Amino acid sequence: MITLYDYDLSVNCYKQRLLMSLLDVDYESVPVDFFPGWEHKSEAFRKINPLGHIPVLVDGDYVLRDAHAILVYLAAKYDPSGRWYPTDDPELLGEVAQWMLFAEGTTNTASAARLHDNLGYEFDVDTLRAGAHRLFRVLDEHLWFREQEAGPDGPAWVAAAPHPTVADLAIFPDVMLSEEGGISRLDYPALRRWTDRVRRLDRFVLMPGIHPVSAERPGPGPMAAGRS
Amino acid sequence: MSPPPESAWYPVARSDDAAFRHVHQAKLLGRELAVWRADDGFVNVWENRCLHRGVRLSVGMNEGMELKCLYHGWRYANRTGGCTYIPAHPADSPARTICNATFPALERYGLVWTCLDGDIDFAPVDLLEGGGSFPLRALPFAAPPELVRRHLPAGDDHAGEDGTPRWFVQPVDADACVVYGVLTDTPAPDRRIAVLRRHARRLEDLRAEVEEIAATLPRPAPLVAAMEQADVPVDIGGPARTVGGTDQRVVVARKWETAAEVVAFELAPIDEPLPTVQPGAHIDVRLPNGSTRQYSLTNPAGDQARYVIAVKREPDSRGGSIHLHDEVHEGDELVISAPRNNFGLRRDAVETTLIAGGIGITPLLSMAETLAADGLPFVLHCFVRSADHLCFSERLDGLGDAVVRHIGLDPAGTAAQIRRALGAHRVARHVYICGPGPMLDAARRVAGEIGWPDEAVHFEYFANPNEIDRSNGFEISLARSGLTLEVPAGQSILEVLRANGVGLISSCEQGACGTCIVDVIDGDPIHHDVFLNATERAAGDRIVTCVSRSASGRLVLDL
């Protein structure tokens, strides 16, 4: 059984919950009292992760920290389709790695601004917000051209593939919760449409602050009972 | 520098920003907008604010023909922005005054345009009319609109083999704008992306230049959009009498025989767009011969570009149906009232059963299509004399196996099928029945026999078959206006109220539709209507004023 050291409001923990749901992988969530208990900074938790942060994933004897590394591990190990982390396509894999590093940037700006606003972290929030806007501009343009290239029928994802990869999941919650850090998405229409697409994936799960979108097609109307 | 005027047309999105089942967030002159395309292709430009609790509608859900606010699930209709459903009041029809602020929208040159204030015609751009138009990537600038406008390339600066862009500026705020470029020529498919990239690169270079200048200027004060106070009544599901609504002219755009003895009319607006439709609603149709008749709208929620009604030929009736069948033709004008809804559809049922007898299909078709669009479980049972009597068979086919057709059954067979269709009542199951009086009576009786509670059985009669005994006289006391009036034998409460200047909206005036219903504070009503169910009658706290009377000498009304 996989164990995830987890906190409901953490974007980095949510990335793991989301991927494990999309891959239909069972896991046990062990809540860490991140706020206000600072349990991740406790001596006991530092035995699990000396850096004192979450998430940490334990799979049997294997222990892994750092959100984006865990995404790579889970996809490589538990995705039989090989799509989420495409190890047999070097060019695509390089692109995925590139955007995973980009996601470090969105986490350290947009999601850090959220920690400032929500939990009172003492960060230079103006610099964080400006940094997030710089990254969002780049991503919005990238996704806009990806949409143009994919055409009306092909959904556009962060990496140049007709399916999402772990790069989408690494960036998604940082973007989706940016307004909690005072970062408006008004200027980024392609980014907003991409968040709709992520939220329409099968087995998508929510977290506080991330809301559902409407189905692209209406659900079944006729009820099972009562037909004659 | 004064801000750009509100009374002008500006682009607020590319057409493809209003993507399928998406809500686009935009801002114009300091005012946030929610831009969304309904499944019928109509682009809505609304104030980005749910008038209930002010939450942005751009984080809401585009449900196809309605926009659902994320916060409390209030639903708003395509085109009008009128509220169609309030989940906290599932049994009530939202008052017509609950309507979001909407702005006119049109699509030209691959862009969505709107105008915030004033009745101004869109001025076509000569260069782009007639020929092709190819919109480039829209680029937001963190710089004042006027500054950006001054720096936009004039003439042929950005010209190339793919043509000269025409530039449009969306003034977002005092210090922000979006620049849209449109080419007159559409490039060949294999050059499309290269052309888009080339122009995007050039515009980004320009942006870097202008934003650098803007950073050296004092930051202008943000524009403040004037917001009107939302008009949400305290009694949100209030009775129909609390809303006004005026008549409007419509034209018969299409008239066709939809079933044996039944003609359907498609009514198109002439001056003003048609008001919001709620499933189950009906309109009054004022006929050229001076009479007024009520017809249910078959339109599902949000589908209200045109109203569709159906009229059965009733040779024995008062003549309204004959007139519509024989005297009203395509191209003729009619006058109709705003829709009223006394047959509201709950959208919180675990299962919904719809039972239609003949022409009684009309309100139930609007309910069925609404439920289908919402993905909610339902079955529509249609009882007809023969297959030829099935109205709107194409639309019924569109509902697939949610429709069960019962053809040519006698009263006993009908009752047996209704019994089967209903089954034992379970929590959160609701049934809606509309059809001829005897069939409706039978369905209500069956539902009662097998344990369906009154609050789960919803019905609407076409007409009131009861003989109305008007032989007694009594006094009515109006608690709010302090009037006491005498209702003599032979006159209705409604007539006495009207004669004394108390305006009350009514519709069928025969005790069927429930429009003129009033709360009773004290006294003992005698109910002659077919609108209230047995539980409501026994409660004695409401009265249908066009037919019902008082057993007590005095009736105190909440008027």
Coordinates of C-alpha atoms in Angstrom, one line a residue, chain A residues 137 140-142 144-146 148-149 179 184-190 192-193 196 199-200 211-228, chain B residues 14 16-17 19-22 24-27 56 61-63 70 137 140 192-193 196-197 200-201 204 207 211 351 353 372-373 375-379 401-402 404 420:
Chain A
R137 CA 2.2 35.2 -19.9
D140 CA -0.7 31.4 -21.9
E141 CA 1.0 32.1 -25.2
H142 CA 2.4 28.6 -25.4
W144 CA -2.7 29.5 -27.2
F145 CA -0.4 28.3 -30.0
R146 CA -0.8 24.7 -28.9
Q148 CA -4.1 26.7 -32.8
E149 CA -1.9 23.8 -33.8
E179 CA -6.4 34.1 -7.1
S184 CA -5.7 37.4 -11.5
R185 CA -6.1 35.2 -14.6
L186 CA -8.0 37.9 -16.4
D187 CA -5.2 38.3 -19.0
Y188 CA -4.8 34.6 -19.7
P189 CA -7.7 33.1 -21.7
A190 CA -5.9 30.1 -23.1
R192 CA -8.3 29.4 -18.3
R193 CA -9.5 27.1 -21.1
D196 CA -11.4 23.5 -18.0
R199 CA -11.0 19.4 -14.9
R200 CA -12.9 17.4 -17.5
H211 CA -14.3 23.9 -8.5
P212 CA -15.9 21.7 -11.1
V213 CA -16.7 22.8 -14.6
S214 CA -19.8 21.7 -16.6
A215 CA -19.6 18.5 -18.6
E216 CA -18.8 19.0 -22.2
R217 CA -21.9 16.9 -23.1
P218 CA -25.1 16.5 -21.1
G219 CA -25.3 13.4 -19.0
P220 CA -27.9 10.6 -19.5
G221 CA -31.5 11.8 -19.2
P222 CA -33.6 8.6 -19.0
M223 CA -33.7 7.1 -15.5
A224 CA -33.0 3.5 -15.1
A225 CA -36.2 2.7 -13.1
G226 CA -39.7 3.2 -14.2
R227 CA -39.3 2.3 -17.9
S228 CA -42.0 0.1 -19.3
Chain B
R14 CA -12.0 36.6 -29.9
D16 CA -13.0 31.3 -30.1
D17 CA -12.5 32.6 -26.6
A19 CA -15.5 28.3 -26.5
F20 CA -18.0 25.4 -26.1
R21 CA -19.2 25.1 -22.5
H22 CA -16.7 27.7 -21.3
H24 CA -14.7 33.7 -20.7
Q25 CA -13.7 36.4 -18.2
A26 CA -13.2 39.9 -19.6
K27 CA -13.0 43.5 -18.4
R56 CA -18.0 36.0 -10.4
M61 CA -20.7 26.6 -15.1
N62 CA -21.8 27.0 -18.8
E63 CA -24.5 24.3 -18.8
L70 CA -20.9 28.2 -8.6
R137 CA -3.6 36.5 -31.3
P140 CA -3.0 42.2 -23.2
R192 CA -1.6 29.9 -40.8
I193 CA 0.6 29.2 -37.7
L196 CA 0.0 34.0 -36.4
R197 CA 3.5 33.7 -34.9
A200 CA 2.4 37.8 -32.3
R201 CA 6.2 38.3 -32.2
E204 CA 5.1 41.4 -28.3
R207 CA 4.3 45.6 -26.0
E211 CA 5.1 48.8 -21.2
E351 CA -36.5 10.7 -10.3
T353 CA -42.1 11.2 -13.9
A372 CA -32.4 16.0 -20.4
A373 CA -30.1 19.0 -20.8
G375 CA -28.6 15.1 -17.2
L376 CA -31.3 14.5 -14.6
P377 CA -33.2 11.2 -14.6
F378 CA -36.8 11.3 -15.9
V379 CA -39.4 9.4 -17.9
D401 CA -35.9 6.0 -24.5
A402 CA -36.8 8.5 -21.8
V404 CA -42.8 6.0 -23.3
R420 CA -47.4 1.2 -13.3

